[in-house]
CSV table of N, CA and C in Angstrom, one decimal:
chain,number,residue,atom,x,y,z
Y,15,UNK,N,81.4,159.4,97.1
Y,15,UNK,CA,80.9,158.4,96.2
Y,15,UNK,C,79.6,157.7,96.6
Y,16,UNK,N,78.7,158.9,96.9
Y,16,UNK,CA,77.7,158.2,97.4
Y,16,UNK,C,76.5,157.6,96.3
Y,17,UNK,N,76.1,156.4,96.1
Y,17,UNK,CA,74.9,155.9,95.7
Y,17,UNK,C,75.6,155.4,94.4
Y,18,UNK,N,76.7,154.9,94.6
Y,18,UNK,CA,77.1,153.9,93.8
Y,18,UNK,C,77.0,152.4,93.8
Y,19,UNK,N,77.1,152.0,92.9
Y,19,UNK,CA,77.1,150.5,93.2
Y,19,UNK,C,78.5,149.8,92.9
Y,20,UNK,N,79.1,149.1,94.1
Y,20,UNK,CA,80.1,148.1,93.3
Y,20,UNK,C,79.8,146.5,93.5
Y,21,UNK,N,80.6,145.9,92.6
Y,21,UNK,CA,80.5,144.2,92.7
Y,21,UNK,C,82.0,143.6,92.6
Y,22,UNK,N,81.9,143.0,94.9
Y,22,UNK,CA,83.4,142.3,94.6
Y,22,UNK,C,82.8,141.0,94.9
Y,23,UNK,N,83.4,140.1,93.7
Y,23,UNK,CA,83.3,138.9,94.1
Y,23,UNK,C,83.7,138.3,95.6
Y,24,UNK,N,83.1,137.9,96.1
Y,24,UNK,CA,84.2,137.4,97.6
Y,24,UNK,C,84.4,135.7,97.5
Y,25,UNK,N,83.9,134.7,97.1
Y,25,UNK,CA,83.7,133.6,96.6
Y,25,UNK,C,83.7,133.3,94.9
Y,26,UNK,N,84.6,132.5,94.1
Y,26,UNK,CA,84.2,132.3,93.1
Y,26,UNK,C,84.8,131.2,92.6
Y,27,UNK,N,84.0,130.1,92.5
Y,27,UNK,CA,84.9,128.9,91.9
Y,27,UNK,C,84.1,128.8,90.1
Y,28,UNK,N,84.4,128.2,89.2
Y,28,UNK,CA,83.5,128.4,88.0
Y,28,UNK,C,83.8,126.2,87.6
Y,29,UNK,N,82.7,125.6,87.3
Y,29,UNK,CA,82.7,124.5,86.7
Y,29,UNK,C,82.2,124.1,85.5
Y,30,UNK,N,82.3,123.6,84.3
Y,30,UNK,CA,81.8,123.6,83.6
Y,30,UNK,C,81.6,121.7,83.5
Y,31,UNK,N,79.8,121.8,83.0
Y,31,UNK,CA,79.5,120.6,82.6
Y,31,UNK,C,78.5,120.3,81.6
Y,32,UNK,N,78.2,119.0,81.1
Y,32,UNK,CA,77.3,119.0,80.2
Y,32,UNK,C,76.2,117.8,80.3
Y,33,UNK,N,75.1,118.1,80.7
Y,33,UNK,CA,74.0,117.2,80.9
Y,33,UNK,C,73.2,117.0,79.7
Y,34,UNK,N,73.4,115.5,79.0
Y,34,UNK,CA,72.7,115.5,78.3
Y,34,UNK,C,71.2,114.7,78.5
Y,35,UNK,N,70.1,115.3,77.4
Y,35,UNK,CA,69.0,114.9,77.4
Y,35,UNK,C,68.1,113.9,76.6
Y,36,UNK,N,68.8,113.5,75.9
Y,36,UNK,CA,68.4,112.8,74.6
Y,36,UNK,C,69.3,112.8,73.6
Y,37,UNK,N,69.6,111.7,73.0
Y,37,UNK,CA,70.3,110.7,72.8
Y,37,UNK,C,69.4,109.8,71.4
Y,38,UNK,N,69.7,110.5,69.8
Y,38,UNK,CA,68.9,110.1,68.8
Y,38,UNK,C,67.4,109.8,69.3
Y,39,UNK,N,66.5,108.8,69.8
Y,39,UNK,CA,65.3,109.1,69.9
Y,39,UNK,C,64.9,108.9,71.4
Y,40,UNK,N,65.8,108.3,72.1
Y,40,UNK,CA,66.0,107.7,73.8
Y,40,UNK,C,66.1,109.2,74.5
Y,41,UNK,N,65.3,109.4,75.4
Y,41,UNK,CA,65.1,110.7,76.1
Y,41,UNK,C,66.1,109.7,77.6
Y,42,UNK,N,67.1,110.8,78.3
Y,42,UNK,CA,67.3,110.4,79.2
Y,42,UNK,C,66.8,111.1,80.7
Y,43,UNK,N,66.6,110.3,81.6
Y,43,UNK,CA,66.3,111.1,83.0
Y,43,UNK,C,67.2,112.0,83.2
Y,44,UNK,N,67.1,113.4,83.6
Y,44,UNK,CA,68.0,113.9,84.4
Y,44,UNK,C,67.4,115.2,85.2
Y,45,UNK,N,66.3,114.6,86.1
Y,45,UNK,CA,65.8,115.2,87.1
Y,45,UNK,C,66.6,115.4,88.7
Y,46,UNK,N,67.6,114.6,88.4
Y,46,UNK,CA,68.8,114.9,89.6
Y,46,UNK,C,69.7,115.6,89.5
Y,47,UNK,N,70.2,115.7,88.1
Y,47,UNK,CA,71.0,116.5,87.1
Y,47,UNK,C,72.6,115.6,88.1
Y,48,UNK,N,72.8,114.6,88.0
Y,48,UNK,CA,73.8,113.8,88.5
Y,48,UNK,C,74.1,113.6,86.9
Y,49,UNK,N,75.9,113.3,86.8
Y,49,UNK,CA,76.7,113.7,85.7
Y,49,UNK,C,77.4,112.4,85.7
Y,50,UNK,N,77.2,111.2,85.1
Y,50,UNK,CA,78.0,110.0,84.8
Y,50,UNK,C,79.2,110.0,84.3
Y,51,UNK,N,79.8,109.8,85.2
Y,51,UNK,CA,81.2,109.4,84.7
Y,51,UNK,C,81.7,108.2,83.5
Y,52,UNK,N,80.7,107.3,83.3
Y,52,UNK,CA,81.0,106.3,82.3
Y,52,UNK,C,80.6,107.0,80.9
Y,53,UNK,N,80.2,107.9,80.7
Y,53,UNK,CA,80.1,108.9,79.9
Y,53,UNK,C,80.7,110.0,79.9
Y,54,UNK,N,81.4,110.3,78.9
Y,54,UNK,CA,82.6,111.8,78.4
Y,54,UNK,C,81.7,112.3,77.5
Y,55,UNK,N,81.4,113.7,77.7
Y,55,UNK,CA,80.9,114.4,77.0
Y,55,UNK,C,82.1,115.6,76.6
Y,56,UNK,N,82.5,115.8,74.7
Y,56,UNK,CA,83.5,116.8,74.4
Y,56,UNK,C,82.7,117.5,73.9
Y,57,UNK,N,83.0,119.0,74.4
Y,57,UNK,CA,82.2,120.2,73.5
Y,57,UNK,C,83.2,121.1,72.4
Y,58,UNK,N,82.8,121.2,71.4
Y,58,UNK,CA,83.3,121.6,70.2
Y,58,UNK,C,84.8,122.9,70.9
Y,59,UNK,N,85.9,122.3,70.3
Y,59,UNK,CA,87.3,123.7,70.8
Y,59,UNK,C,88.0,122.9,69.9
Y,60,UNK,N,89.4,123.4,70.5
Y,60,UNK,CA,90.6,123.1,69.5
Y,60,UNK,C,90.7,121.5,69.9
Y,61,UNK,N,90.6,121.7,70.8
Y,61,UNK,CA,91.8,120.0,71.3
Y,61,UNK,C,90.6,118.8,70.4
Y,62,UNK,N,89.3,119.3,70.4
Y,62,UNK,CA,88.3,118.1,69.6
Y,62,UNK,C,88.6,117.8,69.0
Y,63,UNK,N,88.6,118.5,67.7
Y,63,UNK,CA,90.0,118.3,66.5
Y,63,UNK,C,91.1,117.2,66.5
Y,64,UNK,N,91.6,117.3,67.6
Y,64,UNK,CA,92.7,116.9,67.5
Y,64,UNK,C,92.4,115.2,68.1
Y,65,UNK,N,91.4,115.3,69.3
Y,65,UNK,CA,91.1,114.1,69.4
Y,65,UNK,C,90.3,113.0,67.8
Y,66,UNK,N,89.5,114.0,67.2
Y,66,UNK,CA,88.7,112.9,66.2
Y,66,UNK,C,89.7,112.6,65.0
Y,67,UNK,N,91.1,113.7,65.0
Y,67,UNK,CA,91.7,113.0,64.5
Y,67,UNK,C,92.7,111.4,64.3
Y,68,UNK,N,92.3,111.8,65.9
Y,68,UNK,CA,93.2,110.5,66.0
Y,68,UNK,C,92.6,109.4,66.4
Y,69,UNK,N,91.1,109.5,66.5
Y,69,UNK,CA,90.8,108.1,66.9
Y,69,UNK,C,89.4,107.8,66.3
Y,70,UNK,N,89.4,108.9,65.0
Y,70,UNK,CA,88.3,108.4,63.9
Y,70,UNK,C,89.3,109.0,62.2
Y,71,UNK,N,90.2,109.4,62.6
Y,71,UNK,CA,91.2,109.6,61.3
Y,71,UNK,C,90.7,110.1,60.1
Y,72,UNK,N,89.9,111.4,60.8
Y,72,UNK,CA,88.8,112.4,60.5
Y,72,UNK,C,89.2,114.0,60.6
Y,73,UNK,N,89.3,115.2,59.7
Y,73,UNK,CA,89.2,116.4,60.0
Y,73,UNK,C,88.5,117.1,59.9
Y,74,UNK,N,87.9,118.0,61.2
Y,74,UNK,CA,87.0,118.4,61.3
Y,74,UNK,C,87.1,120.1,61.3
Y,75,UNK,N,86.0,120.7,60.8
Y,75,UNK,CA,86.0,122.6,61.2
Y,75,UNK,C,85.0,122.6,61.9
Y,76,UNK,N,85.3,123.2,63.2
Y,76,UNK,CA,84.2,123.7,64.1
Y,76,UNK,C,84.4,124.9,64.8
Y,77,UNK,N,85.0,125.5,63.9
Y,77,UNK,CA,84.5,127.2,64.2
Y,77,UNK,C,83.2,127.6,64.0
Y,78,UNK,N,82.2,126.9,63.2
Y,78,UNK,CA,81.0,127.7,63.6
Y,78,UNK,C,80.2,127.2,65.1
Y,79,UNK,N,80.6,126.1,64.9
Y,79,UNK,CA,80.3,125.6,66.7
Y,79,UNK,C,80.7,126.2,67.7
Y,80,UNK,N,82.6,126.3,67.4
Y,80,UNK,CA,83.2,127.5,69.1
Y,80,UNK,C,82.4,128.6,69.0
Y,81,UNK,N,81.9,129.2,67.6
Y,81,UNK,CA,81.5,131.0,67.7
Y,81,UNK,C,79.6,130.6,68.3
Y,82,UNK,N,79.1,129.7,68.2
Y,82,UNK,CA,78.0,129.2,69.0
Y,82,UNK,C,78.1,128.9,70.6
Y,83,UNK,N,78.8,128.4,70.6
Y,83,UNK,CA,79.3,128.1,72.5
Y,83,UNK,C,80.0,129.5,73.0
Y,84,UNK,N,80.7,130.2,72.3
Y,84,UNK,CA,81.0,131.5,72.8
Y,84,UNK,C,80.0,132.1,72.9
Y,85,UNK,N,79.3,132.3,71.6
Y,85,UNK,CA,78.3,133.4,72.4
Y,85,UNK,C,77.4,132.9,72.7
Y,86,UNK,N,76.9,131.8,73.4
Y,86,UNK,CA,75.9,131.6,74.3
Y,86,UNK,C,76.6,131.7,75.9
Y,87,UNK,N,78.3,131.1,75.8
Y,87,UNK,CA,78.6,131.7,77.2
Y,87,UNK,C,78.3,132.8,77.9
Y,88,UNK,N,78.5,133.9,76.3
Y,88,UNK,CA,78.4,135.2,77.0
Y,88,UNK,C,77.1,136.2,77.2
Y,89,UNK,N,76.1,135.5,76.5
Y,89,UNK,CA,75.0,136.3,76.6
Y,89,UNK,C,73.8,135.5,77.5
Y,90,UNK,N,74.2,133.6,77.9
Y,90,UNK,CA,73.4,133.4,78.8
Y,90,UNK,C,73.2,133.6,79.9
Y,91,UNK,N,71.7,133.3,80.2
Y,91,UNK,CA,71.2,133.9,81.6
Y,91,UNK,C,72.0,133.3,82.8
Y,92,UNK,N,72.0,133.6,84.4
Y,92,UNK,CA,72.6,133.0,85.6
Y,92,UNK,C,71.0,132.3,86.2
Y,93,UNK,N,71.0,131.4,86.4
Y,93,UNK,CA,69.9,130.9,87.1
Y,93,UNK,C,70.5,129.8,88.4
Y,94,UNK,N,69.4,129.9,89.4
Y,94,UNK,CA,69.5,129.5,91.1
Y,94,UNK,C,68.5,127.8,90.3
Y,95,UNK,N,69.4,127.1,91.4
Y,95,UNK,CA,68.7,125.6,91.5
Y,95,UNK,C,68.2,125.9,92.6
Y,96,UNK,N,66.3,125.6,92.7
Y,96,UNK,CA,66.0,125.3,93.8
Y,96,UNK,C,66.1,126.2,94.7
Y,97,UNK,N,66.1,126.5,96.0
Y,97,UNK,CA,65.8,127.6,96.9
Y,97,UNK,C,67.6,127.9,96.6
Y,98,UNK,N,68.3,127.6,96.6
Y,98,UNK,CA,69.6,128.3,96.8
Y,98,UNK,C,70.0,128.8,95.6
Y,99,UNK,N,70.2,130.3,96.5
Y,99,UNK,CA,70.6,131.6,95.5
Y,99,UNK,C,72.1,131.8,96.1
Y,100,UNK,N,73.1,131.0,96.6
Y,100,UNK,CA,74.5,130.9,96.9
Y,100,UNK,C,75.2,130.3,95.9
Y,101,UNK,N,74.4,129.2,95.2
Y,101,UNK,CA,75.3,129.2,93.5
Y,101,UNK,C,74.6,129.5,92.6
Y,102,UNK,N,75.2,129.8,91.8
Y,102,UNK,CA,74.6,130.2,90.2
Y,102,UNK,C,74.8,129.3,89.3
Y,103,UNK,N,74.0,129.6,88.1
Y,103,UNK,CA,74.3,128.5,87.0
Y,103,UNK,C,73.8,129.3,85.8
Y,104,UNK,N,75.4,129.6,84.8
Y,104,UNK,CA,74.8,129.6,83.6
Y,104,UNK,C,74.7,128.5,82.5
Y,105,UNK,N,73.4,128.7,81.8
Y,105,UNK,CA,72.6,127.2,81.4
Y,105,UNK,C,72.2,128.1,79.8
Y,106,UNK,N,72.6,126.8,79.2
Y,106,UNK,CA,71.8,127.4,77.6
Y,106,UNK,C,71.9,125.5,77.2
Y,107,UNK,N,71.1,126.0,76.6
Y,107,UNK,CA,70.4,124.2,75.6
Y,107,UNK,C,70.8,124.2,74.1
Y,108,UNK,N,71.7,122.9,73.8
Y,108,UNK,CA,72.6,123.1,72.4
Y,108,UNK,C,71.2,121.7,72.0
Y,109,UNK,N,71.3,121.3,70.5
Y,109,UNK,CA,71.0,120.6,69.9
Y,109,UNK,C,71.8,120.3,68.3
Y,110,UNK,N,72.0,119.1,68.7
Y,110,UNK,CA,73.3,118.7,67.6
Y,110,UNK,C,73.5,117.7,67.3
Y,111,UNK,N,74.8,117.3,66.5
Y,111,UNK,CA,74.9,115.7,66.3
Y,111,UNK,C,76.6,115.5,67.4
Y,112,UNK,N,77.0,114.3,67.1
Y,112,UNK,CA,77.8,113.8,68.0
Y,112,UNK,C,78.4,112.2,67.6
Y,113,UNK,N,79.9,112.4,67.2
Y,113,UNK,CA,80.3,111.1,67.0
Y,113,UNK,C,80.7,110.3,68.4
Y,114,UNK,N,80.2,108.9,68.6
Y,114,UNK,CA,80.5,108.2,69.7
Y,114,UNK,C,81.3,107.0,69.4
Y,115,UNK,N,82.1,107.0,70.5
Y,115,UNK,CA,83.1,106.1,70.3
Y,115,UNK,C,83.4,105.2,71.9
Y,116,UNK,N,83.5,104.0,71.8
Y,116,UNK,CA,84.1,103.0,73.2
Y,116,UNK,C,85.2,103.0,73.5
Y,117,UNK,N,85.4,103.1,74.1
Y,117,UNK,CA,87.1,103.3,74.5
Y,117,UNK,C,87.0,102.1,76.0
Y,118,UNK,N,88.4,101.2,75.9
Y,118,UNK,CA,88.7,100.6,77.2
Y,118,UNK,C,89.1,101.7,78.3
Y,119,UNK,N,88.9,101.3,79.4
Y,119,UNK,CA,89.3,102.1,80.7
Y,119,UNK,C,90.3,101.5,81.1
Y,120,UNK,N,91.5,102.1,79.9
Y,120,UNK,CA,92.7,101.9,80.7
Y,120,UNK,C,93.1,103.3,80.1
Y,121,UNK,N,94.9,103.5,80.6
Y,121,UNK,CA,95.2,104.8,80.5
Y,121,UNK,C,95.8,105.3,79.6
Y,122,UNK,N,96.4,104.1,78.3
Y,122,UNK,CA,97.0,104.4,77.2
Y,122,UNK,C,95.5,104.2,76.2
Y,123,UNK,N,94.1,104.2,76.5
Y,123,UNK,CA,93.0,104.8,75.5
Y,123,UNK,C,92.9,106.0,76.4
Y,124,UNK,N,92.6,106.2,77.7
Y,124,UNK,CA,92.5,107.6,78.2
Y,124,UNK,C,93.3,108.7,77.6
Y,125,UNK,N,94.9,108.1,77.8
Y,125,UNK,CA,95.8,108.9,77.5
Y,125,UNK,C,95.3,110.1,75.7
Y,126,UNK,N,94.7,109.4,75.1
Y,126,UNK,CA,94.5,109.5,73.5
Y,126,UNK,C,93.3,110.6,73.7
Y,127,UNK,N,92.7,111.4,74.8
Y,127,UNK,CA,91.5,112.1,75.1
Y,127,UNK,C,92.2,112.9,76.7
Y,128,UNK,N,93.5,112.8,77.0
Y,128,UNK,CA,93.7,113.7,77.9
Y,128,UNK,C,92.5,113.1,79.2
Y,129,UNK,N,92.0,112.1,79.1
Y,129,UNK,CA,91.4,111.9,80.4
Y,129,UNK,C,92.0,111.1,81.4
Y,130,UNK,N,91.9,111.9,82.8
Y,130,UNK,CA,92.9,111.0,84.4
Y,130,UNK,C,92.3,110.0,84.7
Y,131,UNK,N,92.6,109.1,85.5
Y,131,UNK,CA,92.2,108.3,86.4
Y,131,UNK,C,90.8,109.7,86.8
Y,132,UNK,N,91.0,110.6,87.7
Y,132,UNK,CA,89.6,111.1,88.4
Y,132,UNK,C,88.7,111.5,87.7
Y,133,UNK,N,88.6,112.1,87.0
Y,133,UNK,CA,87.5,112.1,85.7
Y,133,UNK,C,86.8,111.3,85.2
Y,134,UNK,N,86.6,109.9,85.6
Y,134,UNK,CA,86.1,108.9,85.0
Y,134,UNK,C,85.9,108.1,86.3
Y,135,UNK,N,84.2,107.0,86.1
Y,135,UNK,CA,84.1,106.1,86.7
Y,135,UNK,C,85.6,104.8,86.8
Y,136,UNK,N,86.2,104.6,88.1
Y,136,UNK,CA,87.3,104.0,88.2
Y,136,UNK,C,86.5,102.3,87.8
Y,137,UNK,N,85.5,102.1,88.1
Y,137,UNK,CA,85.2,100.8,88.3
Y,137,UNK,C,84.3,100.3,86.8
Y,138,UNK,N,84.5,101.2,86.2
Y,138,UNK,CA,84.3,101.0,84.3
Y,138,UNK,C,85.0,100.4,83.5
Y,139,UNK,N,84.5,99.1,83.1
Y,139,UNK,CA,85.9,98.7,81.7
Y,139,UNK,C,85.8,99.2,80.7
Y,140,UNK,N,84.4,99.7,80.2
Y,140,UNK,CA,84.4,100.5,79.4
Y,140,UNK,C,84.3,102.6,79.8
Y,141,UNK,N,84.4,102.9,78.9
Y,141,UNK,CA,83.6,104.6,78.6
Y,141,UNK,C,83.3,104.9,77.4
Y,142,UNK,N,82.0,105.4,77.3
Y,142,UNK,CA,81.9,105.9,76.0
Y,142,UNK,C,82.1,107.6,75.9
Y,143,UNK,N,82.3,107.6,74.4
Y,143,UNK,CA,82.7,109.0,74.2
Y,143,UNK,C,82.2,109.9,73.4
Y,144,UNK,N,81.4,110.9,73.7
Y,144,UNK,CA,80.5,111.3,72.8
Y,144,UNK,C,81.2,113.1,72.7
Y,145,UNK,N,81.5,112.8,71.3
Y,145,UNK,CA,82.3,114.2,70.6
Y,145,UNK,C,81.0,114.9,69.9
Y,146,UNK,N,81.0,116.4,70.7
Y,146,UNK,CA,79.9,117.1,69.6
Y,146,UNK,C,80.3,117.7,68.5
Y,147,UNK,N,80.2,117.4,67.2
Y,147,UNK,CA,80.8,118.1,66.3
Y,147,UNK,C,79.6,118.6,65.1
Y,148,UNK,N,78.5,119.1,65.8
Y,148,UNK,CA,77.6,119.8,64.8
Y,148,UNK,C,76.5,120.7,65.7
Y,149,UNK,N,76.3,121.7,65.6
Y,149,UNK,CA,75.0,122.0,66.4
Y,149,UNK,C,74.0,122.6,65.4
Y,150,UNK,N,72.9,122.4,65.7
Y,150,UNK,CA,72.1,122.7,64.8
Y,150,UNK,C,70.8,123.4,65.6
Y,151,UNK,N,70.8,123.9,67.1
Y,151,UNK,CA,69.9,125.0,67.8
Y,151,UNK,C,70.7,125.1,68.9
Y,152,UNK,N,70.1,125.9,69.3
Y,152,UNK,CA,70.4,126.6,70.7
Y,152,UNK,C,69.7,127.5,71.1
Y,153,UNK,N,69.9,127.7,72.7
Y,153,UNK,CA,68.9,128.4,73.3
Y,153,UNK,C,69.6,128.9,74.5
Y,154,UNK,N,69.4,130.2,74.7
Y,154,UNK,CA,70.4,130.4,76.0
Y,154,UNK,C,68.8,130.7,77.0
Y,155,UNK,N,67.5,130.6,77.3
Y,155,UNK,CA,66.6,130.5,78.1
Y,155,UNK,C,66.2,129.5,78.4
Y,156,UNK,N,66.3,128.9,79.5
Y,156,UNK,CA,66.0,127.6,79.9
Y,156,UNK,C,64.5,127.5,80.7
Y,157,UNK,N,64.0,126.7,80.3
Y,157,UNK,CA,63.0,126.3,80.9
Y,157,UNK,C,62.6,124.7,81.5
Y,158,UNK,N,63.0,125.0,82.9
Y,158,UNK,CA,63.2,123.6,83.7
Y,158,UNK,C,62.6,124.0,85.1
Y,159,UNK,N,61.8,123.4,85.4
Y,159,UNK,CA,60.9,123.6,86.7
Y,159,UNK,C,61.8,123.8,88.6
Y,160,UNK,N,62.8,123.0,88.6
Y,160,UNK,CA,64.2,123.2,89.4
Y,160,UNK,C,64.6,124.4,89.4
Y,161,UNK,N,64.7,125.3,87.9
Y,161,UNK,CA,65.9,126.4,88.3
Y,161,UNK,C,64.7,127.9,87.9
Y,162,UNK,N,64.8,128.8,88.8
Y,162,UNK,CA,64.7,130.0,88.7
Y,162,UNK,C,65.3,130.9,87.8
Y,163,UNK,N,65.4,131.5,87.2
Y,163,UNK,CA,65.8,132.9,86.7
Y,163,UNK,C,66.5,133.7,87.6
Y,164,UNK,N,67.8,134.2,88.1
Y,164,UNK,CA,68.1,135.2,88.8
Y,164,UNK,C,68.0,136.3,88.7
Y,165,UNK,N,67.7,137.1,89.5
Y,165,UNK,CA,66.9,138.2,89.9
Y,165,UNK,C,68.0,138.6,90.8
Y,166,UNK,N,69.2,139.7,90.5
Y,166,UNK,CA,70.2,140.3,91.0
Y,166,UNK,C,69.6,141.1,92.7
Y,167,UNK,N,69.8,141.8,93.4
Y,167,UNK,CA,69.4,141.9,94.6
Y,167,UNK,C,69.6,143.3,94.1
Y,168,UNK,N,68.9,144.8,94.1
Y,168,UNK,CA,69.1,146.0,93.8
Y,168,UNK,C,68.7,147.0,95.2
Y,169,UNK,N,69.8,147.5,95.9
Y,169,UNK,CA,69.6,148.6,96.8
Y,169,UNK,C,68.6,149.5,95.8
């Protein structure tokens, strides 16, 4: 089996997050790409649904949104932050709208969004909650001065 190629993972943890950039016309910093906990960010699936039902007594269809977040998972690029090529990151850019809501930081309003004690700033009396329920672009090529393009290693 000579001059084949194989690929075994030997490390693989996977995270998902969402950095946002702007916020109706307020552009926010995120040249650190540090992820605020006083802020919940929900990306369009089933359980959204079920959250805006109950705490805006609202029903929503966002199947054209899952079939947008699916196939950007699957056809976005892997790109390196910064000299390290030991993690990856796949990155694509949504643009949409988003209902926001304040919630107390206690655990029977957490409870109503499936959020723990560790998931959230502990020292917050408030959190806000921003549910995406529209997108209106996307982009799975990123262009950010921090991340490179991956470029696989080829014997």
């Amino acid at each position: 089996m000579q001059n084949e190629t194989y690929s075994i993972p030997i490390d693989f943890t996977q995270s998902s997050f969402f950095i946002p950039t702007q916020i109706g016309d307020k552009f926010l910093p995120n040249d650190s790409l540090k992820i605020s906990l006083d802020s919940i960010y929900f990306m369009p699936n089933s359980h959204l649904t079920n959250y805006v039902k109950k705490l805006f007594d609202k029903e929503l269809d966002l199947s054209k949104e899952i079939c947008i977040l699916s196939e950007c998972n699957r056809t976005s690029h892997f790109y390196t932050f910064g000299n390290n090529d030991n993690i990856f990151f796949k990155c694509f850019y949504i643009e949409g709208y988003a209902m926001e809501k304040q919630i107390s930081n206690i655990e029977k309003e957490r409870f109503k969004v499936d959020l723990d004690i560790y998931s959230v700033n502990r020292n917050a009396e408030y959190l806000m909650l921003f549910f995406i329920v529209k997108i209106n672009n996307y982009a799975t090529c990123i262009s950010n001065k921090k991340m490179q393009l991956w470029q696989p290693y080829i014997d």
